[in-house]
Coordinates of C-alpha atoms in Angstrom, one line a residue:
Chain Y
X7 CA 1.4 -80.6 2.4
X8 CA 0.9 -82.0 5.8
X9 CA -2.8 -81.2 5.8
X10 CA -3.5 -83.7 3.1
X11 CA -1.4 -86.3 4.8
X12 CA -3.3 -86.0 8.0
X13 CA -6.7 -86.6 6.4
X14 CA -8.0 -89.9 5.1
X15 CA -10.7 -88.2 3.1
X16 CA -11.4 -91.3 0.9
X17 CA -13.1 -93.1 3.8
X18 CA -15.0 -90.1 5.1
X19 CA -18.7 -89.3 4.5
X20 CA -19.1 -86.1 2.5
X21 CA -22.3 -84.2 2.0
X22 CA -23.1 -83.0 -1.6
X23 CA -21.8 -79.5 -1.9
X24 CA -21.8 -76.7 -4.4
X25 CA -18.5 -74.8 -4.9
X26 CA -19.9 -71.3 -5.0
X27 CA -17.0 -69.3 -3.6
X28 CA -16.7 -65.8 -5.1
X29 CA -13.8 -63.4 -5.7
X30 CA -13.2 -61.6 -2.4
X31 CA -12.4 -58.1 -3.6
X32 CA -13.5 -55.7 -6.3
X33 CA -12.0 -52.5 -7.7
X34 CA -13.3 -49.0 -6.7
X35 CA -12.0 -45.5 -7.1
X36 CA -11.1 -43.1 -4.3
X37 CA -9.5 -39.6 -4.0
X38 CA -6.6 -39.2 -1.7
X39 CA -5.2 -36.2 0.3
X40 CA -3.3 -35.0 -2.8
X41 CA -6.5 -35.0 -4.8
X42 CA -5.2 -38.0 -6.8
X43 CA -7.6 -40.5 -8.2
X44 CA -6.6 -43.9 -6.7
X45 CA -7.7 -47.2 -8.0
X46 CA -8.3 -49.3 -4.9
X47 CA -9.6 -52.7 -4.1
X48 CA -12.2 -53.3 -1.4
X49 CA -13.3 -56.4 0.3
X50 CA -16.7 -57.7 -0.7
X51 CA -19.4 -58.1 1.9
X52 CA -22.5 -60.1 1.0
X53 CA -25.4 -61.3 3.0
X54 CA -25.8 -65.1 3.2
X55 CA -28.8 -66.6 4.9
X56 CA -28.4 -70.1 6.2
X57 CA -31.4 -72.4 6.0
X58 CA -31.5 -75.9 7.5
X59 CA -34.4 -77.8 5.9
X60 CA -37.3 -75.5 6.5
X61 CA -35.7 -73.3 9.2
X62 CA -34.1 -69.9 8.6
X63 CA -31.2 -69.9 10.9
X64 CA -29.2 -66.7 10.5
X65 CA -28.0 -64.1 8.0
X66 CA -24.2 -63.7 8.0
X67 CA -22.4 -60.8 6.3
X68 CA -19.5 -62.6 4.6
X69 CA -16.8 -62.0 2.0
X70 CA -18.3 -65.0 0.2
X71 CA -15.1 -66.9 -0.7
X72 CA -16.0 -70.1 1.3
X73 CA -19.8 -70.1 1.7
X74 CA -20.2 -73.9 2.1
X75 CA -17.5 -74.2 4.7
X76 CA -18.8 -71.1 6.5
X77 CA -22.3 -72.6 6.7
X78 CA -21.0 -76.0 8.0
X79 CA -18.7 -74.4 10.5
X80 CA -21.4 -72.1 11.8
X81 CA -23.8 -75.0 12.4
X82 CA -21.0 -77.0 14.1
X83 CA -19.7 -74.2 16.2
X84 CA -23.2 -73.2 17.4
X85 CA -23.9 -76.8 18.3
X86 CA -26.9 -76.9 16.0
X87 CA -25.7 -80.1 14.2
X88 CA -23.2 -82.4 15.8
X89 CA -22.8 -85.2 13.3
X90 CA -21.7 -84.5 9.7
X91 CA -23.6 -87.6 8.6
X92 CA -26.8 -85.9 9.4
X93 CA -26.2 -83.5 6.5
X94 CA -27.3 -84.5 3.1
X95 CA -26.3 -81.4 1.1
X96 CA -25.0 -77.9 1.3
X97 CA -26.1 -75.8 -1.6
X98 CA -25.3 -72.1 -2.1
X99 CA -27.3 -69.9 -4.4
X100 CA -26.0 -66.4 -4.5
X101 CA -29.0 -65.3 -6.6
X102 CA -31.1 -65.5 -3.5
X103 CA -28.1 -65.0 -1.1
X104 CA -28.8 -68.3 0.6
X105 CA -27.3 -71.6 1.5
X106 CA -29.7 -74.5 1.9
X107 CA -28.5 -77.2 4.2
X108 CA -30.6 -80.3 3.9
X109 CA -30.5 -83.0 6.4
X110 CA -31.7 -86.6 7.0
X111 CA -33.1 -85.7 10.4
X112 CA -36.4 -84.5 11.7
X113 CA -36.0 -81.2 13.5
X114 CA -39.4 -80.6 15.0
X115 CA -37.7 -79.6 18.3
X116 CA -36.0 -76.6 16.6
X117 CA -39.2 -74.6 16.3
X118 CA -39.1 -73.6 20.0
X119 CA -35.3 -73.4 20.0
X120 CA -34.9 -70.9 17.1
X121 CA -38.0 -68.7 17.2
X122 CA -39.8 -67.4 14.2
X123 CA -37.1 -65.3 12.6
X124 CA -33.7 -64.0 13.5
X125 CA -31.6 -61.8 11.2
X126 CA -28.1 -61.1 12.3
X127 CA -25.4 -58.9 10.9
X128 CA -23.0 -57.2 13.3
X129 CA -19.4 -57.8 12.6
X130 CA -20.6 -60.3 10.1
X131 CA -22.0 -62.6 12.8
X132 CA -23.3 -62.7 16.2
X133 CA -26.1 -65.0 17.3
X134 CA -25.3 -67.8 19.6
X135 CA -27.9 -70.5 20.0
X136 CA -28.0 -73.3 22.5
X137 CA -25.9 -74.0 25.5
X138 CA -22.4 -73.5 24.4
X139 CA -21.3 -72.6 27.8
X140 CA -22.5 -75.9 29.1
X141 CA -20.5 -77.7 26.4
X142 CA -17.3 -76.0 27.7
X143 CA -17.5 -77.8 31.0
X144 CA -16.7 -81.1 29.2
X145 CA -13.6 -79.6 27.5
X146 CA -10.1 -80.6 28.7
X147 CA -7.5 -78.9 26.6
X148 CA -3.8 -79.8 26.8
X149 CA -1.4 -77.3 25.4
X150 CA 1.8 -78.9 23.9
X151 CA 5.2 -77.5 24.4
X152 CA 6.0 -74.7 22.0
X153 CA 9.5 -73.4 21.1
X154 CA 9.9 -69.6 20.8
X155 CA 11.9 -70.3 17.5
X156 CA 8.9 -72.2 16.1
X157 CA 6.5 -69.4 17.0
X158 CA 8.7 -67.0 15.1
X159 CA 8.9 -69.3 12.1
X160 CA 5.2 -69.7 12.1
X161 CA 4.6 -65.9 12.3
X162 CA 6.9 -65.6 9.3
X163 CA 5.1 -68.2 7.3
X164 CA 1.8 -66.5 8.1
X165 CA 3.0 -63.3 6.4
X166 CA 2.6 -65.0 3.0
X167 CA -1.1 -65.6 3.5
X168 CA -3.1 -62.4 4.1
X169 CA -3.9 -61.7 0.4
X170 CA -7.2 -59.8 0.8
X171 CA -5.9 -57.7 3.7
X172 CA -2.9 -56.6 1.8
X173 CA -4.9 -55.6 -1.3
X174 CA -8.1 -54.3 0.3
X175 CA -7.9 -54.2 4.1
X176 CA -11.2 -54.4 6.1
X177 CA -10.9 -58.2 6.7
X178 CA -9.6 -60.4 9.5
X179 CA -7.5 -63.4 8.8
X180 CA -7.6 -66.7 10.7
X181 CA -5.3 -69.7 10.3
X182 CA -5.2 -73.3 11.5
X183 CA -1.5 -74.2 12.0
X184 CA 0.6 -77.2 13.0
X185 CA 4.1 -76.6 14.2
X186 CA 5.6 -73.9 12.0
X187 CA 3.2 -74.6 9.1
X188 CA 0.0 -72.9 8.0
X189 CA -2.6 -75.6 7.1
X190 CA -5.6 -73.4 6.4
X191 CA -5.9 -69.6 6.0
X192 CA -9.2 -67.9 5.7
X193 CA -10.0 -64.2 5.5
X194 CA -13.4 -62.7 6.0
X195 CA -15.1 -59.3 6.7
X196 CA -16.4 -60.9 9.9
X197 CA -13.7 -62.4 12.1
X198 CA -16.1 -65.1 13.4
X199 CA -16.9 -66.1 9.8
X200 CA -13.2 -66.9 9.2
X201 CA -13.1 -69.1 12.4
X202 CA -16.3 -70.8 11.3
X203 CA -15.1 -71.5 7.8
X204 CA -12.0 -73.2 9.3
X205 CA -14.2 -75.2 11.7
X206 CA -16.2 -76.2 8.6
X207 CA -13.2 -77.6 6.8
X208 CA -11.9 -79.3 10.0
X209 CA -15.3 -81.0 10.3
X210 CA -15.5 -82.0 6.7
X211 CA -12.0 -83.5 6.6
X212 CA -12.0 -84.9 10.1
X213 CA -9.0 -82.8 11.3
X214 CA -8.5 -82.9 15.0
X215 CA -7.6 -79.7 16.9
X216 CA -5.5 -81.2 19.7
X217 CA -2.1 -80.9 18.0
X218 CA -2.8 -77.6 16.2
X219 CA -2.5 -73.8 16.9
X220 CA -4.9 -71.2 15.9
X221 CA -3.8 -67.8 14.7
X222 CA -6.0 -64.7 14.2
X223 CA -5.4 -61.1 13.3
X224 CA -8.4 -60.2 15.4
X225 CA -8.9 -59.6 19.0
X226 CA -9.3 -62.4 21.5
X227 CA -12.7 -61.7 23.0
X228 CA -14.8 -64.3 24.9
X229 CA -16.6 -65.7 21.9
X230 CA -13.3 -66.3 20.1
X231 CA -11.8 -68.3 23.0
X232 CA -15.1 -70.3 23.3
X233 CA -15.1 -71.2 19.6
X234 CA -11.4 -72.2 19.5
X235 CA -11.8 -74.3 22.6
X236 CA -14.9 -76.0 21.1
X237 CA -12.7 -76.8 18.1
X238 CA -10.3 -78.6 20.5
X239 CA -7.4 -76.3 19.8
X240 CA -5.2 -75.7 22.9
X241 CA -3.0 -72.8 21.6
X242 CA -4.1 -69.4 20.3
X243 CA -2.0 -66.6 18.8
X244 CA -3.4 -63.1 18.0
X245 CA -1.8 -60.1 16.4
X246 CA -4.2 -58.0 18.4
X247 CA -5.1 -57.6 22.1
X248 CA -7.3 -59.6 24.5
X249 CA -10.2 -58.8 26.8
X250 CA -10.5 -59.7 30.5
X251 CA -13.2 -62.2 29.7
X252 CA -11.0 -63.8 27.0
X253 CA -8.2 -64.0 29.5
X254 CA -10.4 -65.6 32.2
X255 CA -11.8 -68.1 29.7
X256 CA -8.4 -69.1 28.3
X257 CA -7.2 -69.7 31.9
X258 CA -10.2 -71.8 32.9
X259 CA -10.1 -73.8 29.7
X260 CA -6.4 -74.3 29.8
X261 CA -5.8 -72.6 26.4
X262 CA -2.3 -71.2 25.8
X263 CA -2.8 -67.7 24.7
X264 CA -0.4 -65.2 22.9
X265 CA -1.4 -61.7 22.0
X266 CA 0.5 -58.9 20.1
X267 CA 2.3 -61.7 18.2
X268 CA 4.1 -59.9 15.3
X269 CA 7.7 -60.1 14.2
X270 CA 9.7 -61.0 17.3
X271 CA 7.2 -59.6 19.8
X272 CA 4.5 -61.4 21.7
X273 CA 2.9 -61.5 25.1
X274 CA 2.0 -64.8 26.7
X275 CA -1.0 -64.4 28.9
X276 CA -1.8 -68.0 29.8
X277 CA 0.2 -71.2 29.5
X278 CA 3.6 -69.6 29.6
X279 CA 4.9 -72.8 31.3
X280 CA 4.5 -74.6 28.0
X281 CA 6.8 -72.1 26.1
X282 CA 10.5 -73.0 25.6
X283 CA 12.6 -69.8 25.3
X284 CA 15.3 -71.0 22.8
X285 CA 16.1 -67.8 20.9
X286 CA 18.8 -65.3 21.7
X287 CA 17.3 -61.9 21.1
X288 CA 19.2 -58.7 20.7
X289 CA 19.6 -56.7 24.0
X290 CA 16.3 -55.0 24.8
X291 CA 16.1 -51.2 24.6
X292 CA 13.9 -50.6 27.7
Chain R
X26 CA -18.3 -26.9 25.3
X27 CA -20.4 -26.7 22.1
X28 CA -22.2 -29.9 23.0
X29 CA -23.8 -28.3 26.1
X30 CA -24.6 -25.2 24.1
X31 CA -26.5 -27.2 21.5
X32 CA -28.7 -29.0 24.0
X33 CA -31.5 -27.5 25.9
X34 CA -31.7 -30.4 28.3
X35 CA -33.8 -28.6 30.9
X36 CA -36.9 -28.8 28.8
X37 CA -36.4 -32.3 27.6
X38 CA -38.1 -35.4 29.0
X39 CA -35.6 -37.7 30.7
X40 CA -36.3 -41.3 31.8
X41 CA -35.1 -42.3 35.3
X42 CA -31.7 -43.8 34.9
X43 CA -29.0 -45.5 37.0
X44 CA -25.4 -44.4 36.6
X45 CA -23.8 -47.8 36.7
X46 CA -20.8 -47.3 34.4
X47 CA -17.8 -49.4 35.4
X48 CA -14.1 -48.9 35.0
X49 CA -13.2 -50.1 31.5
X50 CA -9.8 -51.8 32.2
X51 CA -8.2 -54.0 34.8
X52 CA -4.6 -55.1 35.4
X53 CA -3.2 -58.5 34.3
X54 CA 0.2 -60.1 34.1
X55 CA 1.8 -61.4 30.9
X56 CA 5.3 -62.7 29.9
X57 CA 7.0 -61.1 26.9
X58 CA 9.5 -62.4 24.4
X59 CA 12.4 -61.6 26.7
X60 CA 10.7 -63.7 29.5
X61 CA 10.0 -60.5 31.3
X62 CA 6.9 -60.3 33.5
X63 CA 4.8 -57.4 32.3
X64 CA 2.1 -55.7 34.1
X65 CA -0.5 -55.0 31.5
X66 CA -4.0 -53.6 31.4
X67 CA -6.8 -55.4 29.5
X68 CA -10.2 -54.1 28.4
X69 CA -13.1 -55.6 30.4
X70 CA -15.8 -57.5 28.5
X71 CA -19.1 -58.1 30.3
X72 CA -22.4 -59.6 29.2
X73 CA -25.3 -57.2 29.5
X74 CA -28.8 -58.4 28.8
X75 CA -31.3 -55.8 27.8
X76 CA -34.9 -56.4 29.0
X77 CA -37.8 -54.2 27.8
X78 CA -40.6 -54.7 30.3
X79 CA -41.1 -58.5 30.2
X80 CA -39.1 -59.1 27.0
X81 CA -35.5 -60.3 26.9
X82 CA -34.1 -58.5 23.9
X83 CA -30.4 -59.3 23.5
X84 CA -27.2 -59.9 25.3
X85 CA -24.4 -57.6 24.4
X86 CA -20.8 -58.1 25.3
X87 CA -19.7 -54.6 26.4
X88 CA -16.8 -52.9 28.2
X89 CA -19.5 -51.6 30.6
X90 CA -18.6 -48.0 30.9
X91 CA -21.9 -46.6 29.5
X92 CA -24.5 -49.3 30.0
X93 CA -27.6 -47.0 30.1
X94 CA -26.6 -45.1 27.0
X95 CA -25.8 -48.4 25.3
X96 CA -29.2 -49.9 26.0
X97 CA -31.0 -46.7 24.9
X98 CA -29.0 -46.4 21.7
X99 CA -29.4 -50.1 20.9
X100 CA -33.2 -49.8 21.2
X101 CA -33.2 -46.6 19.1
X102 CA -30.9 -47.9 16.4
X103 CA -32.8 -51.2 16.0
X104 CA -36.0 -49.3 15.6
X105 CA -37.5 -51.1 18.6
X106 CA -38.6 -47.9 20.4
X107 CA -39.0 -44.6 18.5
X108 CA -40.0 -42.1 21.1
X109 CA -38.0 -41.4 24.2
X110 CA -41.1 -40.5 26.1
X111 CA -42.3 -44.1 25.9
X112 CA -39.4 -45.0 28.3
X113 CA -40.1 -44.7 32.0
X114 CA -36.7 -45.9 33.4
X115 CA -33.4 -47.5 32.4
X116 CA -32.0 -49.5 35.3
X117 CA -28.7 -51.4 35.2
X118 CA -28.0 -54.1 37.8
X119 CA -24.5 -55.7 37.2
X120 CA -25.2 -58.3 39.8
X121 CA -27.5 -60.0 37.3
X122 CA -25.7 -58.5 34.3
X123 CA -28.9 -56.9 33.1
X124 CA -30.5 -53.6 32.2
X125 CA -34.2 -53.3 32.7
X126 CA -35.9 -50.7 30.4
X127 CA -39.5 -50.1 31.6
X128 CA -41.9 -48.4 29.4
X129 CA -45.4 -46.8 29.4
X130 CA -46.5 -48.7 26.4
X131 CA -48.2 -52.1 25.9
X132 CA -46.0 -54.3 23.7
X133 CA -48.2 -57.3 23.0
X134 CA -47.1 -57.2 19.3
X135 CA -43.5 -57.9 20.3
X136 CA -44.1 -61.5 21.1
X137 CA -44.2 -62.5 17.4
X138 CA -41.5 -60.0 16.5
X139 CA -38.8 -61.1 18.9
X140 CA -39.3 -64.8 19.3
X141 CA -38.8 -66.7 22.5
X142 CA -35.2 -66.0 23.2
X143 CA -32.2 -64.6 21.4
X144 CA -28.7 -64.4 22.8
X145 CA -26.2 -62.5 20.9
X146 CA -22.5 -62.0 21.3
X147 CA -20.3 -61.7 18.2
X148 CA -18.1 -58.6 18.1
X149 CA -20.1 -57.5 21.1
X150 CA -23.3 -57.2 19.1
X151 CA -25.1 -58.4 16.1
X152 CA -28.8 -58.9 16.0
X153 CA -30.9 -56.6 13.8
X154 CA -34.6 -56.7 14.3
X155 CA -37.3 -55.1 12.3
X156 CA -37.2 -53.4 9.0
X157 CA -34.2 -51.1 9.1
X158 CA -33.6 -51.4 5.4
X159 CA -37.1 -50.0 4.8
X160 CA -36.4 -47.0 7.1
X161 CA -33.4 -46.2 4.9
X162 CA -35.6 -45.4 1.9
X163 CA -36.9 -42.3 3.8
X164 CA -33.4 -41.0 4.6
X165 CA -32.1 -38.0 2.7
X166 CA -28.6 -37.0 4.0
X167 CA -26.9 -33.8 2.9
X168 CA -23.2 -33.6 3.4
X169 CA -21.9 -30.2 4.3
X170 CA -18.7 -28.7 2.8
X171 CA -15.6 -29.9 4.7
X172 CA -12.2 -28.3 4.5
X173 CA -9.1 -30.5 4.4
X174 CA -7.5 -28.4 7.1
X175 CA -10.5 -29.0 9.4
X176 CA -10.3 -32.7 8.8
X177 CA -6.7 -32.6 9.9
X178 CA -7.5 -30.5 12.9
X179 CA -10.2 -32.9 13.9
X180 CA -8.0 -36.0 13.5
X181 CA -5.4 -34.3 15.7
X182 CA -8.1 -33.6 18.4
X183 CA -9.3 -37.2 18.2
X184 CA -5.8 -38.3 19.3
X185 CA -6.4 -37.1 22.8
X186 CA -9.4 -39.4 23.3
X187 CA -8.6 -43.1 22.9
X188 CA -7.7 -43.7 26.5
X189 CA -8.7 -47.4 26.7
X190 CA -7.1 -48.3 23.4
X191 CA -3.8 -46.7 24.5
X192 CA -3.6 -48.6 27.8
X193 CA -5.3 -51.9 26.9
X194 CA -6.0 -52.2 23.2
X195 CA -8.8 -54.6 22.1
X196 CA -11.4 -51.8 21.8
X197 CA -12.8 -49.6 19.0
X198 CA -13.4 -45.9 19.5
X199 CA -16.2 -43.9 18.0
X200 CA -16.8 -40.2 18.1
X201 CA -19.5 -37.7 17.4
X202 CA -17.8 -34.6 16.0
X203 CA -18.8 -31.1 14.9
X204 CA -16.3 -29.1 12.8
X205 CA -12.9 -29.8 14.3
X206 CA -14.3 -30.6 17.7
X207 CA -14.9 -34.0 19.4
X208 CA -18.3 -33.8 21.2
X209 CA -18.6 -37.4 22.4
X210 CA -16.0 -40.2 22.4
X211 CA -16.9 -43.8 23.4
X212 CA -14.7 -46.9 23.4
X213 CA -16.1 -50.4 23.6
X214 CA -15.0 -54.0 22.9
X215 CA -17.8 -54.1 20.3
X216 CA -17.6 -51.4 17.7
X217 CA -21.4 -51.4 17.4
X218 CA -21.7 -50.8 21.1
X219 CA -19.7 -47.6 20.8
X220 CA -22.0 -46.4 18.0
X221 CA -25.1 -47.3 20.0
X222 CA -23.9 -45.6 23.1
X223 CA -23.4 -42.4 21.1
X224 CA -26.8 -42.8 19.6
X225 CA -28.2 -43.2 23.1
X226 CA -26.7 -39.9 24.2
X227 CA -27.9 -38.1 21.1
X228 CA -31.4 -39.4 21.7
X229 CA -31.3 -38.5 25.4
X230 CA -30.1 -35.0 24.8
X231 CA -31.9 -34.3 21.5
X232 CA -28.7 -33.8 19.5
X233 CA -29.3 -33.7 15.7
X234 CA -26.9 -35.5 13.4
X235 CA -27.3 -33.3 10.3
X236 CA -24.4 -30.9 11.1
X237 CA -22.1 -33.6 12.7
X238 CA -19.4 -36.0 11.5
X239 CA -18.9 -39.5 12.8
X240 CA -15.4 -40.9 13.4
X241 CA -14.6 -44.6 14.1
X242 CA -11.4 -46.5 14.4
X243 CA -13.3 -49.6 13.1
X244 CA -14.1 -50.7 9.6
X245 CA -16.9 -49.3 7.6
X246 CA -19.1 -52.3 6.9
X247 CA -22.7 -52.2 5.8
X248 CA -24.2 -52.2 9.3
X249 CA -21.9 -49.2 10.3
X250 CA -23.1 -47.1 7.4
X251 CA -26.8 -48.0 8.1
X252 CA -26.5 -47.0 11.8
X253 CA -24.7 -43.7 11.1
X254 CA -27.3 -42.9 8.3
X255 CA -30.1 -43.7 10.7
X256 CA -28.5 -41.3 13.2
X257 CA -28.8 -38.6 10.5
X258 CA -25.1 -38.0 10.2
X259 CA -24.0 -37.3 6.6
X260 CA -20.2 -37.6 7.0
X261 CA -18.1 -40.5 8.2
X262 CA -14.4 -40.9 8.8
X263 CA -12.6 -44.2 9.6
X264 CA -9.1 -45.0 10.5
X265 CA -9.6 -48.4 8.9
X266 CA -10.9 -49.7 5.5
X267 CA -14.3 -50.1 3.9
X268 CA -16.2 -53.0 2.3
X269 CA -17.9 -52.9 -1.1
X270 CA -21.3 -53.0 0.6
X271 CA -20.4 -50.1 2.9
X272 CA -19.3 -48.2 -0.2
X273 CA -22.5 -48.9 -2.1
X274 CA -24.6 -47.9 0.9
X275 CA -22.7 -44.7 1.5
X276 CA -23.2 -43.8 -2.2
X277 CA -26.9 -44.6 -2.2
X278 CA -27.5 -42.8 1.1
X279 CA -25.4 -39.7 0.1
X280 CA -23.0 -40.2 3.0
X281 CA -19.6 -38.6 2.6
X282 CA -17.1 -41.3 3.5
X283 CA -13.4 -41.2 4.3
X284 CA -11.3 -44.3 5.1
X285 CA -7.7 -44.6 6.2
X286 CA -8.0 -41.2 7.9
X287 CA -4.8 -40.9 10.0
X288 CA -2.3 -38.0 10.3
X289 CA -2.3 -36.3 6.9
X290 CA -3.5 -39.3 5.0
X291 CA -7.1 -40.2 3.9
X292 CA -9.0 -41.7 1.0
X293 CA -12.4 -40.1 0.1
X294 CA -14.7 -42.8 -1.4
X295 CA -17.9 -40.9 -1.6
X296 CA -18.9 -37.2 -1.6
X297 CA -15.4 -35.9 -2.6
X298 CA -17.2 -33.0 -4.3
X299 CA -17.9 -31.7 -0.7
X300 CA -14.3 -31.5 0.2
X301 CA -12.3 -28.3 -0.1
X302 CA -8.6 -29.0 -0.6
X303 CA -7.0 -26.0 1.2
X304 CA -3.8 -27.5 2.5
X305 CA -0.4 -27.3 0.8
X306 CA 1.1 -30.8 1.5
X307 CA 4.8 -31.6 1.0
X308 CA 5.6 -33.0 -2.4
X309 CA 4.5 -36.6 -2.5
X310 CA 7.0 -39.4 -2.7
X311 CA 5.3 -41.7 -5.2

């Protein structure tokens, strides 16, 4: 798998970490329109409070399958910790619904920054600390040339990956991709959690974003573009739609952006000049 | 319209309010898979920071069509202000992307409660202050009997209402319904914003939830159930799926909950005993 090949994990610093991922779905009974009893599966949703040393940072609502990566990626994407070597350990304890991130650094300056207590849920996530918008000014993304045929091959490969969605729905899937290949696929009840878990793994394994693509089943809103840009990824595909602010940000940050990418269909909103049309499609109907 | 009939607005206290709703979509150009230039519409997404007197409460990402109702409903649903009469005015100024809620009450106790500064985005929303879970203990919801035929008639009536979704996608719709009728329909880029805007209008007009149904195109996660229950609405329909925690909460709070409600299909997860099956469906295929 090309992911392993691109990572020289033996030389990298790794914090101590639990492996406390939980099963993402559980069975439940419903009654349908025929009055039939149906055995369904639903996605789990669990609160997980992130602590960094003595600071309570945030409570995320998560499916719980990648709690350590989620915590790491959250801290990275929020700009709260920049260097992995600052982190001593990431320890999840579901009995208290918490992940304790312990560090080597003194964080006296956080008291003012974080406030006494912030509890967040929302679509699984929502609080943005710090000055992310300022970090964006330093970003220079450079989309690579994409072939239409490769986009189609990638979309086809992505179909194999949305396990939870197929069985239970109520989740969004996100993927880190390279060429036509899916490197990492994560599903979560909060679409931002899925992005953060991928950011956590990229951070842990030293994976660069510059030659990658990001795929999401969710909508491309402003925060999505900001996160993907902070992860250094210059191309973004969504099965869903975009917002005006997402469009404006993608344009400003030089992110190539596809929406409604499904089967043979897509709409390129930004960066169309990097797309090579190399597929002969059947004559269009309208 | 039954909404007007159920409200005796002339006797109610109303804060001073701007009417600063903005157009929800704007045009943008995309290139499709046939290399055609397509004139599309996208949903707008705008930051709106809520201030209560001198306190900065939260920044929501919203489509901007109902900013006053959104601010009111947010404050009500978060339990930050309980009595409408405390509110003197709700004034939106898009030039500074802010809504100023001025009150008659001294809020010295908020300093500790809110912390110095919290900026939220996420799926348009996400911070929960206060002790909402404690408020839930006092709730006793009583689902009314629903007829399958009325559920179908309501779903049909709902089809006329999702204007933004039809033209631009990237939004969720929420509706307050009574019987087969849609009383209020709101779309927003954040599904919680749409719920809050409806809560704001219910608060303003003194509309009770007990004899209503709530419909959403979005998923039924824990926070959704909590908000709808706090609004006193005992029946909930979603076009999407549910999470385990949403299911558990609906069960505990005695909320009747339908998922995958679309056309003739639905799944009743809780409160099926309140549903009267009065429709002869064509023989099922599987």
